[in-house]
Short mmCIF file of C-alpha atoms in Angstrom, two decimals:
data_model
loop_
_atom_site.label_atom_id
_atom_site.label_comp_id
_atom_site.label_asym_id
_atom_site.label_seq_id
_atom_site.Cartn_x
_atom_site.Cartn_y
_atom_site.Cartn_z
CA UNK A 1 102.55 72.35 84.23
CA UNK A 2 106.12 72.32 82.91
CA UNK A 3 108.33 75.09 84.23
CA UNK A 4 109.70 77.02 81.22
CA UNK A 5 111.40 79.81 83.17
CA UNK A 6 115.06 79.60 84.08
CA UNK A 7 116.15 80.05 87.66
CA UNK A 8 119.18 82.34 87.90
CA UNK A 9 119.55 82.61 91.68
CA UNK A 10 117.79 84.23 94.60
CA UNK A 11 117.64 87.56 96.39
CA UNK A 12 116.75 87.82 100.09
CA UNK A 13 115.71 84.18 99.84
CA UNK A 14 113.31 84.89 96.95
CA UNK A 15 113.94 82.72 93.84
CA UNK A 16 114.71 84.72 90.68
CA UNK A 17 113.59 83.49 87.26
CA UNK A 18 114.05 84.56 83.64
CA UNK A 19 111.39 84.01 81.03
CA UNK A 20 113.06 83.00 77.73
CA UNK A 21 111.33 85.94 76.01
CA UNK A 22 113.26 88.25 78.32
CA UNK A 23 116.22 87.89 75.96
CA UNK A 24 114.10 89.41 73.17
CA UNK A 25 113.51 92.63 75.07
CA UNK A 26 117.12 92.59 76.30
CA UNK A 27 118.24 92.51 72.66
CA UNK A 28 115.84 95.28 71.63
CA UNK A 29 116.91 97.46 74.56
CA UNK A 30 120.58 96.91 73.72
CA UNK A 31 119.87 97.84 70.11
CA UNK A 32 118.03 101.00 71.18
CA UNK A 33 120.79 102.19 73.53
CA UNK A 34 123.59 101.08 71.19
CA UNK A 35 122.20 103.16 68.32
CA UNK A 36 121.74 106.17 70.62
CA UNK A 37 125.38 106.00 71.78
CA UNK A 38 127.04 105.58 68.36
CA UNK A 39 128.88 108.90 68.72
CA UNK A 40 131.13 107.16 71.26
CA UNK A 41 132.39 104.66 68.71
CA UNK A 42 131.04 101.26 67.74
CA UNK A 43 132.59 99.10 70.44
CA UNK A 44 131.92 101.58 73.25
CA UNK A 45 128.36 102.22 72.04
CA UNK A 46 127.32 98.57 71.94
CA UNK A 47 129.08 97.80 75.21
CA UNK A 48 127.33 100.73 76.86
CA UNK A 49 124.04 99.61 75.28
CA UNK A 50 124.32 96.15 76.81
CA UNK A 51 125.30 97.58 80.20
CA UNK A 52 122.34 99.98 80.12
CA UNK A 53 119.96 97.14 79.25
CA UNK A 54 121.20 95.08 82.18
CA UNK A 55 120.99 98.10 84.51
CA UNK A 56 117.45 98.74 83.25
CA UNK A 57 116.39 95.24 84.25
CA UNK A 58 118.34 95.57 87.46
CA UNK A 59 116.09 98.56 88.18
CA UNK A 60 113.01 96.50 87.32
CA UNK A 61 114.25 93.77 89.65
CA UNK A 62 114.64 96.28 92.50
CA UNK A 63 111.14 97.60 91.73
CA UNK A 64 109.68 94.10 92.15
CA UNK A 65 111.84 93.52 95.20
CA UNK A 66 110.15 96.57 96.75
CA UNK A 67 106.75 94.88 96.39
CA UNK A 68 108.16 91.60 97.65
CA UNK A 69 109.79 92.95 100.79
CA UNK A 70 106.69 95.00 101.63
CA UNK A 71 104.61 91.81 101.36
CA UNK A 72 107.09 89.82 103.43
CA UNK A 73 106.99 92.47 106.15
CA UNK A 74 103.29 91.57 106.49
CA UNK A 75 104.06 87.88 106.86
CA UNK A 76 103.09 87.07 103.27
CA UNK A 77 105.18 84.55 101.37
CA UNK A 78 106.74 85.63 98.05
CA UNK A 79 107.24 82.60 95.82
CA UNK A 80 109.42 84.17 93.13
CA UNK A 81 110.34 87.19 91.03
CA UNK A 82 110.35 86.69 87.27
CA UNK A 83 111.79 88.99 84.57
CA UNK A 84 109.91 88.65 81.30
CA UNK A 85 109.08 90.43 78.06
CA UNK A 86 107.10 93.27 79.64
CA UNK A 87 109.25 93.82 82.73
CA UNK A 88 108.99 91.89 85.96
CA UNK A 89 106.45 90.29 88.25
CA UNK A 90 106.56 89.20 91.88
CA UNK A 91 104.53 86.07 92.68
CA UNK A 92 103.00 87.08 96.02
CA UNK A 93 101.14 84.17 97.61
CA UNK A 94 98.17 85.92 99.23
CA UNK A 95 96.29 89.18 99.58
CA UNK A 96 97.10 91.72 102.28
CA UNK A 97 94.71 91.69 105.21
CA UNK A 98 93.61 95.33 105.01
CA UNK A 99 93.32 98.07 102.36
CA UNK A 100 96.11 100.01 104.05
CA UNK A 101 98.50 97.07 103.89
CA UNK A 102 97.49 96.36 100.27
CA UNK A 103 98.35 99.99 99.46
CA UNK A 104 101.77 99.58 101.09
CA UNK A 105 102.61 96.59 98.90
CA UNK A 106 101.31 98.32 95.76
CA UNK A 107 103.15 101.61 96.26
CA UNK A 108 106.45 100.03 97.35
CA UNK A 109 107.57 99.30 93.78
CA UNK A 110 107.00 102.83 92.39
CA UNK A 111 108.64 104.30 95.51
CA UNK A 112 111.76 102.20 94.82
CA UNK A 113 111.83 103.47 91.22
CA UNK A 114 111.40 107.08 92.35
CA UNK A 115 114.14 106.56 94.94
CA UNK A 116 116.47 105.22 92.22
CA UNK A 117 115.63 108.25 90.05
CA UNK A 118 116.59 110.64 92.84
CA UNK A 119 119.80 108.76 93.68
CA UNK A 120 120.86 108.59 90.03
CA UNK A 121 120.07 112.26 89.48
CA UNK A 122 122.22 113.05 92.48
CA UNK A 123 124.95 110.79 91.14
CA UNK A 124 124.89 112.45 87.73
CA UNK A 125 125.86 115.76 89.36
CA UNK A 126 129.08 114.19 90.62
CA UNK A 127 130.18 112.81 87.24
CA UNK A 128 131.59 115.04 84.52
CA UNK A 129 128.85 116.28 82.20
CA UNK A 130 130.82 115.39 79.08
CA UNK A 131 131.53 111.75 80.00
CA UNK A 132 129.57 108.78 78.66
CA UNK A 133 128.96 107.65 82.23
CA UNK A 134 127.14 110.92 82.95
CA UNK A 135 124.79 110.37 80.01
CA UNK A 136 124.17 106.75 80.98
CA UNK A 137 123.41 107.69 84.60
CA UNK A 138 121.08 110.46 83.42
CA UNK A 139 119.28 108.11 81.01
CA UNK A 140 118.89 105.45 83.69
CA UNK A 141 117.48 108.06 86.08
CA UNK A 142 114.87 109.16 83.54
CA UNK A 143 113.98 105.55 82.77
CA UNK A 144 113.32 104.83 86.45
CA UNK A 145 111.07 107.89 86.64
CA UNK A 146 109.17 106.69 83.55
CA UNK A 147 108.86 103.20 85.08
CA UNK A 148 107.42 104.71 88.26
CA UNK A 149 104.96 106.99 86.46
CA UNK A 150 103.89 104.30 83.97
CA UNK A 151 103.23 101.82 86.76
CA UNK A 152 101.09 104.38 88.60
CA UNK A 153 98.54 104.43 85.76
CA UNK A 154 95.29 103.51 87.61
CA UNK A 155 94.31 100.17 86.13
CA UNK A 156 95.16 96.55 86.81
CA UNK A 157 97.58 94.84 86.38
CA UNK A 158 99.72 97.96 86.94
CA UNK A 159 100.72 99.13 90.40
CA UNK A 160 98.39 102.09 89.96
CA UNK A 161 95.57 99.59 89.55
CA UNK A 162 96.59 97.97 92.83
CA UNK A 163 96.60 101.41 94.47
CA UNK A 164 93.15 102.08 92.99
CA UNK A 165 91.96 98.71 94.27
CA UNK A 166 93.21 99.51 97.77
CA UNK A 167 91.45 102.89 97.70
CA UNK A 168 88.17 101.41 96.46
CA UNK A 169 88.47 98.63 99.02
CA UNK A 170 88.87 101.23 101.75
CA UNK A 171 85.87 103.22 100.48
CA UNK A 172 83.48 100.34 99.79
CA UNK A 173 84.69 97.78 102.32
CA UNK A 174 84.39 95.15 99.56
CA UNK A 175 87.72 93.89 98.25
CA UNK A 176 86.16 91.82 95.49
CA UNK A 177 84.16 94.73 94.11
CA UNK A 178 87.27 96.89 94.29
CA UNK A 179 89.21 94.39 92.17
CA UNK A 180 86.39 94.20 89.61
CA UNK A 181 86.37 97.99 89.23
CA UNK A 182 90.16 98.26 89.06
CA UNK A 183 90.20 95.45 86.49
CA UNK A 184 87.56 97.28 84.45
CA UNK A 185 89.77 100.38 84.50
CA UNK A 186 92.67 98.22 83.30
CA UNK A 187 90.56 96.80 80.46
CA UNK A 188 89.55 100.29 79.30
CA UNK A 189 93.15 101.53 79.44
CA UNK A 190 94.38 98.40 77.66
CA UNK A 191 91.94 98.73 74.80
CA UNK A 192 92.83 102.41 74.64
CA UNK A 193 96.51 101.52 74.30
CA UNK A 194 95.73 99.03 71.52
CA UNK A 195 93.80 101.71 69.65
CA UNK A 196 96.60 104.21 70.23
CA UNK A 197 99.17 101.76 68.92
CA UNK A 198 97.27 101.29 65.67
CA UNK A 199 96.77 105.06 65.42
CA UNK A 200 100.50 105.69 65.84
CA UNK A 201 101.23 103.15 63.13
CA UNK A 202 98.61 104.61 60.77
CA UNK A 203 99.44 108.31 61.18
CA UNK A 204 103.20 108.24 61.75
CA UNK A 205 104.19 104.97 60.04
CA UNK A 206 106.19 104.15 63.18
CA UNK A 207 105.38 100.45 62.98
CA UNK A 208 107.64 99.28 65.81
CA UNK A 209 106.46 101.98 68.21
CA UNK A 210 102.80 101.43 67.37
CA UNK A 211 103.14 97.65 67.64
CA UNK A 212 104.86 97.91 71.01
CA UNK A 213 102.13 100.18 72.41
CA UNK A 214 99.47 97.78 71.09
CA UNK A 215 101.29 94.81 72.65
CA UNK A 216 101.40 96.60 76.00
CA UNK A 217 97.67 97.22 75.67
CA UNK A 218 97.03 93.57 74.85
CA UNK A 219 99.09 92.50 77.85
CA UNK A 220 97.09 94.90 80.04
CA UNK A 221 93.72 93.64 78.79
CA UNK A 222 94.75 90.01 79.14
CA UNK A 223 95.91 90.43 82.72
CA UNK A 224 93.01 92.66 83.72
CA UNK A 225 90.66 89.94 82.44
CA UNK A 226 92.63 87.40 84.47
CA UNK A 227 92.26 89.47 87.65
CA UNK A 228 88.53 89.74 86.98
CA UNK A 229 88.08 85.98 86.43
CA UNK A 230 90.19 84.97 89.42
CA UNK A 231 88.28 87.39 91.66
CA UNK A 232 84.96 85.95 90.49
CA UNK A 233 86.29 82.49 91.31
CA UNK A 234 87.48 83.68 94.75
CA UNK A 235 84.02 85.07 95.47
CA UNK A 236 82.49 81.75 94.46
CA UNK A 237 84.93 79.82 96.67
CA UNK A 238 83.61 81.79 99.64
CA UNK A 239 79.94 81.65 98.61
CA UNK A 240 79.75 77.89 98.05
CA UNK A 241 79.72 75.97 101.33
CA UNK A 242 80.74 72.43 102.13
CA UNK A 243 77.09 71.39 102.37
CA UNK A 244 76.59 72.53 98.74
CA UNK A 245 79.40 70.37 97.35
CA UNK A 246 79.35 67.26 99.54
CA UNK A 247 78.04 63.91 98.41
CA UNK A 248 76.73 60.93 100.37
CA UNK A 249 78.98 58.50 98.55
CA UNK A 250 79.68 56.50 101.68
CA UNK A 251 78.10 53.65 103.61
CA UNK A 252 77.15 53.42 107.28
CA UNK A 253 77.82 49.96 108.69
CA UNK A 254 77.29 48.19 112.00
CA UNK A 255 80.24 48.81 114.32
CA UNK A 256 79.45 45.63 116.27
CA UNK A 257 80.08 43.26 113.36
CA UNK A 258 83.32 41.33 113.19
CA UNK A 259 86.11 42.17 110.83
CA UNK A 260 85.42 38.90 108.99
CA UNK A 261 81.77 39.80 108.51
CA UNK A 262 82.74 43.23 107.24
CA UNK A 263 85.26 41.82 104.80
CA UNK A 264 82.86 39.20 103.48
CA UNK A 265 79.89 41.54 103.18
CA UNK A 266 81.55 44.61 101.70
CA UNK A 267 85.12 44.14 100.55
CA UNK A 268 84.32 41.13 98.41
CA UNK A 269 81.30 42.81 96.81
CA UNK A 270 81.59 43.72 93.17
CA UNK A 271 80.55 47.29 93.82
CA UNK A 272 81.03 49.16 97.07
CA UNK A 273 81.77 52.70 98.23
CA UNK A 274 85.31 53.58 99.21
CA UNK A 275 84.33 55.25 102.47
CA UNK A 276 82.76 53.45 105.44
CA UNK A 277 81.52 54.85 108.74
CA UNK A 278 80.84 52.48 111.62
CA UNK A 279 77.86 53.20 113.88
CA UNK A 280 76.14 51.56 116.83
CA UNK A 281 73.36 52.55 119.22
CA UNK A 282 72.45 55.42 116.90
CA UNK A 283 75.89 57.01 117.11
CA UNK A 284 78.79 57.23 114.69
CA UNK A 285 81.80 55.39 116.11
CA UNK A 286 84.26 56.43 113.44
CA UNK A 287 85.60 55.92 109.94
CA UNK A 288 86.80 52.50 108.87
CA UNK A 289 89.90 52.50 106.69
CA UNK A 290 90.56 49.40 104.61
CA UNK A 291 94.29 49.84 105.23
CA UNK A 292 93.75 49.32 108.97
CA UNK A 293 91.91 46.06 108.37
CA UNK A 294 94.96 44.68 106.57
CA UNK A 295 97.12 45.45 109.61
CA UNK A 296 95.12 43.02 111.77
CA UNK A 297 96.10 39.36 111.70
CA UNK A 298 93.46 37.36 109.84
CA UNK A 299 93.24 34.96 112.74
CA UNK A 300 91.75 37.81 114.78
CA UNK A 301 89.15 38.82 112.19
CA UNK A 302 86.66 36.35 113.69
CA UNK A 303 86.74 37.95 117.16
CA UNK A 304 87.56 41.63 116.70
CA UNK A 305 84.79 44.06 115.76
CA UNK A 306 84.92 47.26 113.75
CA UNK A 307 85.13 49.17 117.03
CA UNK A 308 88.78 48.09 117.22
CA UNK A 309 89.81 49.77 113.96
CA UNK A 310 87.29 52.63 113.62
CA UNK A 311 88.86 56.10 113.76
CA UNK A 312 86.68 58.41 115.91
CA UNK A 313 85.28 61.44 114.10
CA UNK A 314 87.33 63.65 116.41
CA UNK A 315 90.52 62.12 115.01
CA UNK A 316 89.82 62.28 111.27
CA UNK A 317 89.92 65.35 108.96
CA UNK A 318 86.52 67.05 109.12
CA UNK A 319 84.86 70.35 108.24
CA UNK A 320 81.52 71.83 109.21
CA UNK A 321 78.64 72.08 106.73
CA UNK A 322 79.02 75.87 106.81
CA UNK A 323 82.73 75.84 105.88
CA UNK A 324 83.44 77.76 102.68
CA UNK A 325 84.81 75.66 99.83
CA UNK A 326 87.99 77.79 99.99
CA UNK A 327 88.57 76.40 103.49
CA UNK A 328 87.88 72.85 102.31
CA UNK A 329 90.38 73.22 99.45
CA UNK A 330 93.02 74.59 101.80
CA UNK A 331 92.53 71.65 104.16
CA UNK A 332 92.77 69.12 101.35
CA UNK A 333 95.94 70.74 99.99
CA UNK A 334 97.69 71.54 103.28
CA UNK A 335 97.17 68.06 104.67
CA UNK A 336 97.41 66.23 101.31
CA UNK A 337 94.07 64.49 101.81
CA UNK A 338 92.09 62.55 99.18
CA UNK A 339 88.82 63.68 100.78
CA UNK A 340 87.39 65.28 103.91
CA UNK A 341 84.32 64.41 106.01
CA UNK A 342 81.56 66.98 106.50
CA UNK A 343 79.85 67.08 109.91
CA UNK A 344 76.46 68.45 110.92
CA UNK A 345 76.21 70.94 113.81
CA UNK A 346 75.29 67.94 115.99
CA UNK A 347 78.54 66.17 115.06
CA UNK A 348 77.00 63.53 112.78
CA UNK A 349 78.35 62.68 109.33
CA UNK A 350 76.60 64.78 106.70
CA UNK A 351 78.71 63.84 103.69
CA UNK A 352 82.16 63.69 102.16
CA UNK A 353 83.98 65.98 99.72
CA UNK A 354 86.82 65.29 97.33
CA UNK A 355 88.34 67.36 94.53
CA UNK A 356 85.87 66.08 91.96
CA UNK A 357 82.94 67.19 94.13
CA UNK A 358 84.50 70.65 94.48
CA UNK A 359 85.05 71.10 90.74
CA UNK A 360 81.52 69.87 90.00
CA UNK A 361 79.95 72.28 92.49
CA UNK A 362 81.96 75.23 91.17
CA UNK A 363 81.13 74.37 87.57
CA UNK A 364 77.44 74.30 88.42
CA UNK A 365 77.64 77.60 90.32
CA UNK A 366 79.55 79.34 87.53
CA UNK A 367 77.43 77.86 84.75
CA UNK A 368 80.31 75.89 83.23
CA UNK A 369 79.84 72.62 81.39
CA UNK A 370 81.49 69.58 82.93
CA UNK A 371 80.62 65.97 82.16
CA UNK A 372 80.22 63.22 84.72
CA UNK A 373 83.20 61.48 83.09
CA UNK A 374 85.41 64.52 83.69
CA UNK A 375 84.38 64.74 87.33
CA UNK A 376 84.91 61.00 87.76
CA UNK A 377 88.42 61.31 86.34
CA UNK A 378 89.24 64.10 88.81
CA UNK A 379 87.97 61.90 91.65
CA UNK A 380 90.12 58.98 90.51
CA UNK A 381 93.25 61.04 89.90
CA UNK A 382 92.83 63.12 93.05
CA UNK A 383 94.04 66.29 91.34
CA UNK A 384 92.48 69.33 89.70
CA UNK A 385 92.48 69.72 85.89
CA UNK A 386 95.66 71.25 84.42
CA UNK A 387 95.55 75.05 84.61
CA UNK A 388 92.89 75.13 87.33
CA UNK A 389 95.02 76.20 90.27
CA UNK A 390 92.31 76.02 92.90
CA UNK A 391 94.83 75.34 95.66
CA UNK A 392 96.79 78.48 94.84
CA UNK A 393 93.67 80.64 94.41
CA UNK A 394 92.05 79.42 97.62
CA UNK A 395 95.24 80.05 99.57
CA UNK A 396 95.44 83.62 98.26
CA UNK A 397 92.03 84.57 99.65
CA UNK A 398 91.96 86.83 102.68
CA UNK A 399 89.27 84.98 104.64
#
């Protein structure tokens, strides 16, 4: 997917991005502060308005940095921090291992905002009460307190929803159920905000205020739904096992035959499977890769057997039948493999799995429609459909 955000630098090694819509809220915030400070004169007011807007987003950035550093302290990678229309978001790669650690990451952001509030309140006592700087520091302090309190509302995607999730996870012992409940709370709060926004518009005729509240509610509902869907997919990635998704789209061939015989019998056929396993005396001797055959001089094809180029099962990428699909996906992505071999408990070849097999199995489990042509295309391209970030989702699971 094309990257539309703009990278503006990094902080503590974490890439920082700006969503283009960030400039919209920057302009609105500057307008809001500039109008409020008009008593200071036009130039001073608008200059102070722009400075306050930048300081506001600096505070948001520090809030997200709090989450990020808390996650990094647990050994979790933080891919980026992005400032956008509704504030900021830290792209944290995976879930914390325990409810307590999840709580630490969730509460870190609000604690940073509360800390900024206290520091700014203390700073405002040092500056003259009549100066513009004093008013700006006081306003920024109050804004940080509002940011902290707003984010502690108990519903996903807000930090309060993450705190609620951690608490429910601790109580129930089921992280997935905790996310579903916290997402449900976020959906209820989001729809409530949408209703409130329309009510404000209807009863007070404050169109901008009502619209903004409704937009915040829509954002909340949209992201709460996303949390719910992703969590359902994560559950499915752990429920579906390799044995459920594998196919037997391979051929077992005689390991004692010569390379010439193999080439004549299979490679020149009009239709043949891409994966071959050589066997002899009732045992698998390994996987035969066509690329290895091409490395052998043709003059030796008459005398060498498949034993000479077969890769033993202990040396090729394999998973057990009981491996969760999440583990299979991680192996495929981490090692950049086109497919992986599935072994029985006895060490025999049970099947093979590629990305098309995974998508087909998940679609069947989740009741989604997917044609054979679509699955075939995934197999041929060796990549998941656009928007289906299975690699990212599988990696984020705390297995």
